[in-house]
XYZ file of C-alpha atoms in Angstrom:
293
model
C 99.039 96.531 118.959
C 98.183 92.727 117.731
C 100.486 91.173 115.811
C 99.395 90.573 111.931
C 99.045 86.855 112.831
C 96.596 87.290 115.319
C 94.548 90.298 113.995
C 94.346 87.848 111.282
C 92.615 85.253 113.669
C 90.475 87.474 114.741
C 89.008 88.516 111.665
C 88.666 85.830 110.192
C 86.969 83.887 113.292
C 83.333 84.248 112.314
C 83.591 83.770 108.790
C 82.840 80.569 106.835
C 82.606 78.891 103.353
C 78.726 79.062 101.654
C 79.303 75.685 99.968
C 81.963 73.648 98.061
C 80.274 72.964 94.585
C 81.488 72.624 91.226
C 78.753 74.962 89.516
C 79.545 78.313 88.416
C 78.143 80.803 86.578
C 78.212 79.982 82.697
C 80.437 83.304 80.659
C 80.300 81.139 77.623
C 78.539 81.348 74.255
C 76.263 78.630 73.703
C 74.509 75.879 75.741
C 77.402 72.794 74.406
C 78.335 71.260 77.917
C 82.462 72.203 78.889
C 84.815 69.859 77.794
C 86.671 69.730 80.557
C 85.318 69.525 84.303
C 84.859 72.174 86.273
C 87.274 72.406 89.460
C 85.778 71.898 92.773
C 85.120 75.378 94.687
C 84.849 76.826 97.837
C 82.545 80.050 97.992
C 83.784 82.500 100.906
C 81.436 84.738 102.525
C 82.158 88.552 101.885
C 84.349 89.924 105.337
C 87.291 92.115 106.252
C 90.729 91.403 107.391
C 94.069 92.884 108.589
C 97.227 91.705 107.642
C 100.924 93.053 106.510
C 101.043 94.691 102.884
C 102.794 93.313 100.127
C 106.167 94.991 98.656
C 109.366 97.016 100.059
C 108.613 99.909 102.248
C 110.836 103.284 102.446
C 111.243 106.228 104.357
C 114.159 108.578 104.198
C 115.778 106.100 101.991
C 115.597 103.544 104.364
C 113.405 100.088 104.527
C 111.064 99.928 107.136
C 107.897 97.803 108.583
C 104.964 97.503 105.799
C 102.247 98.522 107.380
C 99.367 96.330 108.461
C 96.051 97.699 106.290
C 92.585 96.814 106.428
C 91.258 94.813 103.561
C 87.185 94.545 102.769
C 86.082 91.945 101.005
C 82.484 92.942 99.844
C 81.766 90.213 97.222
C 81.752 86.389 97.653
C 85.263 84.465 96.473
C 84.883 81.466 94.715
C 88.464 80.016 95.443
C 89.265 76.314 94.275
C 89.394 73.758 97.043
C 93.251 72.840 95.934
C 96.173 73.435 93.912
C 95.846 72.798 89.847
C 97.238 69.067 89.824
C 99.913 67.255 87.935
C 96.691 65.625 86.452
C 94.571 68.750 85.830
C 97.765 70.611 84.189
C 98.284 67.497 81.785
C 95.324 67.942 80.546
C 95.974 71.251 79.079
C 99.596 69.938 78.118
C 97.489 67.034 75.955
C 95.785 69.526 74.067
C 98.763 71.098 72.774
C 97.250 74.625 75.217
C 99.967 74.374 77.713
C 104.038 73.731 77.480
C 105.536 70.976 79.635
C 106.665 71.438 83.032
C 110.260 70.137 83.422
C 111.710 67.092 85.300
C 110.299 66.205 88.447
C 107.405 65.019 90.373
C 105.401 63.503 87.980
C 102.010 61.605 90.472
C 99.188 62.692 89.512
C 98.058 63.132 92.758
C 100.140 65.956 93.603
C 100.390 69.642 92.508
C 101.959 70.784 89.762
C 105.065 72.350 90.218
C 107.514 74.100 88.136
C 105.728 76.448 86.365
C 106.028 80.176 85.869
C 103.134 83.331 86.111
C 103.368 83.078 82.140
C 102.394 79.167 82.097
C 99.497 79.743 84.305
C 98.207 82.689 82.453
C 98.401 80.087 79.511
C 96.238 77.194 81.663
C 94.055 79.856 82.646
C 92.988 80.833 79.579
C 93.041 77.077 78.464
C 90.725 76.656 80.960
C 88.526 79.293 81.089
C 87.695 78.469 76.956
C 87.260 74.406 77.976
C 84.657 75.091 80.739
C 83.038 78.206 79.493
C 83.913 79.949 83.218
C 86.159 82.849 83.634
C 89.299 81.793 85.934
C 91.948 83.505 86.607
C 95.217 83.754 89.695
C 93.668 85.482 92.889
C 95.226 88.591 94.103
C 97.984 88.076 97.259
C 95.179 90.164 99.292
C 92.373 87.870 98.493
C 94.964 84.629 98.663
C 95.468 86.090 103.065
C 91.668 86.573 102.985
C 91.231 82.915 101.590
C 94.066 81.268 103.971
C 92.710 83.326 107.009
C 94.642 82.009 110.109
C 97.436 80.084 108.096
C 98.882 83.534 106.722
C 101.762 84.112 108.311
C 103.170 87.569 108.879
C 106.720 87.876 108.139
C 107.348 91.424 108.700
C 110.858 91.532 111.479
C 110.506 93.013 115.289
C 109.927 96.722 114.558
C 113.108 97.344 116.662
C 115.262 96.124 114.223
C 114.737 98.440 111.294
C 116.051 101.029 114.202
C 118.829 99.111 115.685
C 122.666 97.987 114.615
C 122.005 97.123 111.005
C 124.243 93.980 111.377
C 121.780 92.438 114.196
C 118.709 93.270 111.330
C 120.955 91.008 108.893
C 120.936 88.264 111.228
C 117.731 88.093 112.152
C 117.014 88.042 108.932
C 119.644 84.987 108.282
C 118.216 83.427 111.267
C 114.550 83.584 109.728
C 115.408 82.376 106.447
C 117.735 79.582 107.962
C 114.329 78.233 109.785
C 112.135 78.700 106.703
C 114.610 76.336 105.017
C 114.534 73.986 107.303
C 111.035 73.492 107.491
C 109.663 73.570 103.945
C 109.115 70.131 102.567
C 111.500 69.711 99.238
C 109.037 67.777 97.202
C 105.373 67.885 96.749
C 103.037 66.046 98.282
C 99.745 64.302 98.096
C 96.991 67.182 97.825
C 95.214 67.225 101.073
C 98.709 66.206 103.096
C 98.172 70.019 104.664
C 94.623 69.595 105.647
C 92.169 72.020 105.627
C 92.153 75.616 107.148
C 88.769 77.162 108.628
C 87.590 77.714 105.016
C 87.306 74.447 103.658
C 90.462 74.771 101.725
C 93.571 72.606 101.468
C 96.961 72.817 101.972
C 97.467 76.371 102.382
C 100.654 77.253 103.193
C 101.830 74.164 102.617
C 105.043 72.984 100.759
C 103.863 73.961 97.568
C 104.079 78.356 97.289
C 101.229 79.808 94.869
C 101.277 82.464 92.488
C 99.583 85.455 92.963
C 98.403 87.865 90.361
C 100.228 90.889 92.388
C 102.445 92.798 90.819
C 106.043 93.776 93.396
C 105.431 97.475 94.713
C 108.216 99.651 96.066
C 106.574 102.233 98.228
C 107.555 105.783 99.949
C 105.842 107.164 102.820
C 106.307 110.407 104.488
C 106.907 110.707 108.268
C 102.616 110.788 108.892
C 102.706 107.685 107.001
C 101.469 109.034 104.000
C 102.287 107.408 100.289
C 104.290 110.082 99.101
C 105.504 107.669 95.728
C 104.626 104.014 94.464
C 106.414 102.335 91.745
C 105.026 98.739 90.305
C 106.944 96.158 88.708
C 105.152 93.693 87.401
C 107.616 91.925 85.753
C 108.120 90.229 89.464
C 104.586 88.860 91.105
C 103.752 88.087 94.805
C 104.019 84.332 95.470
C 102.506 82.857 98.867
C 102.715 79.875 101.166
C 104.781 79.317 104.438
C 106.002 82.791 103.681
C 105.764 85.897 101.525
C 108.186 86.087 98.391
C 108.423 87.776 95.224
C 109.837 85.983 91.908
C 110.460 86.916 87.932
C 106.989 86.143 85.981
C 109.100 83.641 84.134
C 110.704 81.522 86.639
C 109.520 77.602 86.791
C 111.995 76.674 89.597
C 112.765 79.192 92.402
C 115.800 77.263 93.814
C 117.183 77.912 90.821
C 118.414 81.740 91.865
C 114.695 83.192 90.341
C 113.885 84.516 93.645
C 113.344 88.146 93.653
C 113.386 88.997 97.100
C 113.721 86.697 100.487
C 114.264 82.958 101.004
C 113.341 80.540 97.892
C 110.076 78.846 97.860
C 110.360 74.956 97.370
C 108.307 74.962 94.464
C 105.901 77.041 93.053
C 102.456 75.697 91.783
C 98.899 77.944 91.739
C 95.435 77.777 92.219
C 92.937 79.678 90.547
C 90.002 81.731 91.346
C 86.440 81.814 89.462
C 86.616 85.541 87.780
C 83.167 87.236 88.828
C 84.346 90.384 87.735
C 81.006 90.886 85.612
C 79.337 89.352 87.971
C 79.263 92.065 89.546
C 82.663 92.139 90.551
C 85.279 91.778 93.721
C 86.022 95.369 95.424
C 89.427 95.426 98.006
C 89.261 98.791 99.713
C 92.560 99.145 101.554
C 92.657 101.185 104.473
C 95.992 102.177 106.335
C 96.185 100.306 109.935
C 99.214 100.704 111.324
C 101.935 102.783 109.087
C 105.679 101.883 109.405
C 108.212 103.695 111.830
C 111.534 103.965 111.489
């Protein structure tokens, strides 16, 4: 069996971004030109991918592997090119839309940081009204569709979940130790990441995103099977070197707001254009590879 990683590859080897452009469709009333500018886009093609699902697996009571599942993507994505800026979010803060983000990093060449799911709902619809174009946070299955070969899997060596549950804990310790280690602590310049095979920058960078994914805490049977799914969306998916899952109204995750796993550096976001009535985004999910334990 592949790994996630390079099943990823794989999949996403032949695809390609349609254009970078700032047009979009207009969902406003009226011909008045948007106030504010539109954010550059990247248009992905429509494809399929493989990579690890999102949330806490269980069988017989006990965590295992989340599975690896197919994921279809049968309608363009219209993904911005980068993370909402210090500048772009100031904007919003200016006209009185949007609360101020705390102390910190403050060039307006960087992303913003130190904001929770609730303040970007609030700059979303800020700037959905200003342009006259739907936006809203992307999904954490179309943010690995969008980041292609820089999503990382982060699921542990299968034989761990059936080995000496002291050895699990420090490979997990272990992991986290190195994830420390290697995120960045402040922000950079957007564009210090580069771009992945999609036109897009600084995926997976130092700056985590938030996803619009609510936590999920699943139970299979032994074929596999869902057998019970609970949803908390008080707690959302957030993505970048690796998966995590924080409160919806945590700014800074080093703070103790992480839900689950090692604490992102910072958390900022980057929206996607809404097509949803236009005609719409479709994920069908199919089961790859179930967990064993």
């Amino acid at each position: 069996m592949l790994s996630a990683f390079k099943l990823m590859a794989l999949a996403t080897a032949g695809l390609a971004p349609i254009a970078i452009s700032a047009l979009a469709p207009r969902y406003g009333t009226g011909s008045a030109a948007p106030s504010v500018q539109l954010p550059e886009l990247v248009e992905l093609r429509t494809g399929a991918i493989h990579f690890r699902a999102n949330g806490e697996f269980l069988r017989d009571g006990k965590p295992i592997t989340a599975p690896i599942v197919a994921v279809t993507v049968d309608r363009p994505l219209a993904v911005m090119k980068n993370q909402v800026s210090v500048a772009d979010y100031q904007l919003c803060v200016k006209a009185g839309a949007c609360p101020a983000t705390g102390p910190g990093e403050t060039a307006s060449d960087r992303p913003v940081v130190g904001v929770s799911w609730r303040d970007t709902q609030t700059y979303v619809s800020w700037l959905s009204r200003e342009t006259g174009t739907r936006f809203r946070l992307p999904t954490d299955e179309e943010w690995a569709y969008a980041a292609a070969s820089r999503f990382h899997d982060d699921a542990l060596p299968e034989e761990l979940y059936r080995s000496d549950p002291g050895q699990r804990a420090l490979a997990i310790y272990d992991r986290d130790a190195s994830r420390v280690m290697a995120a960045d602590k402040a922000p950079q310049p957007i564009g210090s990441f580069g771009a992945n095979e999609n036109g897009l920058l600084d995926l997976a960078g130092n700056v985590w995103e938030w996803t619009d994914t609510c936590f999920q805490r699943i139970t299979l049977d032994t074929a596999g099977a869902r057998t019970a799914a609970v949803a908390n969306c008080g707690v959302r998916v957030v993505e970048g070197l690796h998966r995590a899952y924080m409160a919806d109204f945590v700014r800074d995750a080093r703070a103790g707001g992480c839900a689950s796993g090692t604490p992102p550096s910072n958390l900022g976001f980057r929206l996607v254009r809404d097509d949803v009535s236009w005609p719409g985004l479709r994920f069908v999910l199919r089961l790859v590879q179930p967990g064993s334990s």
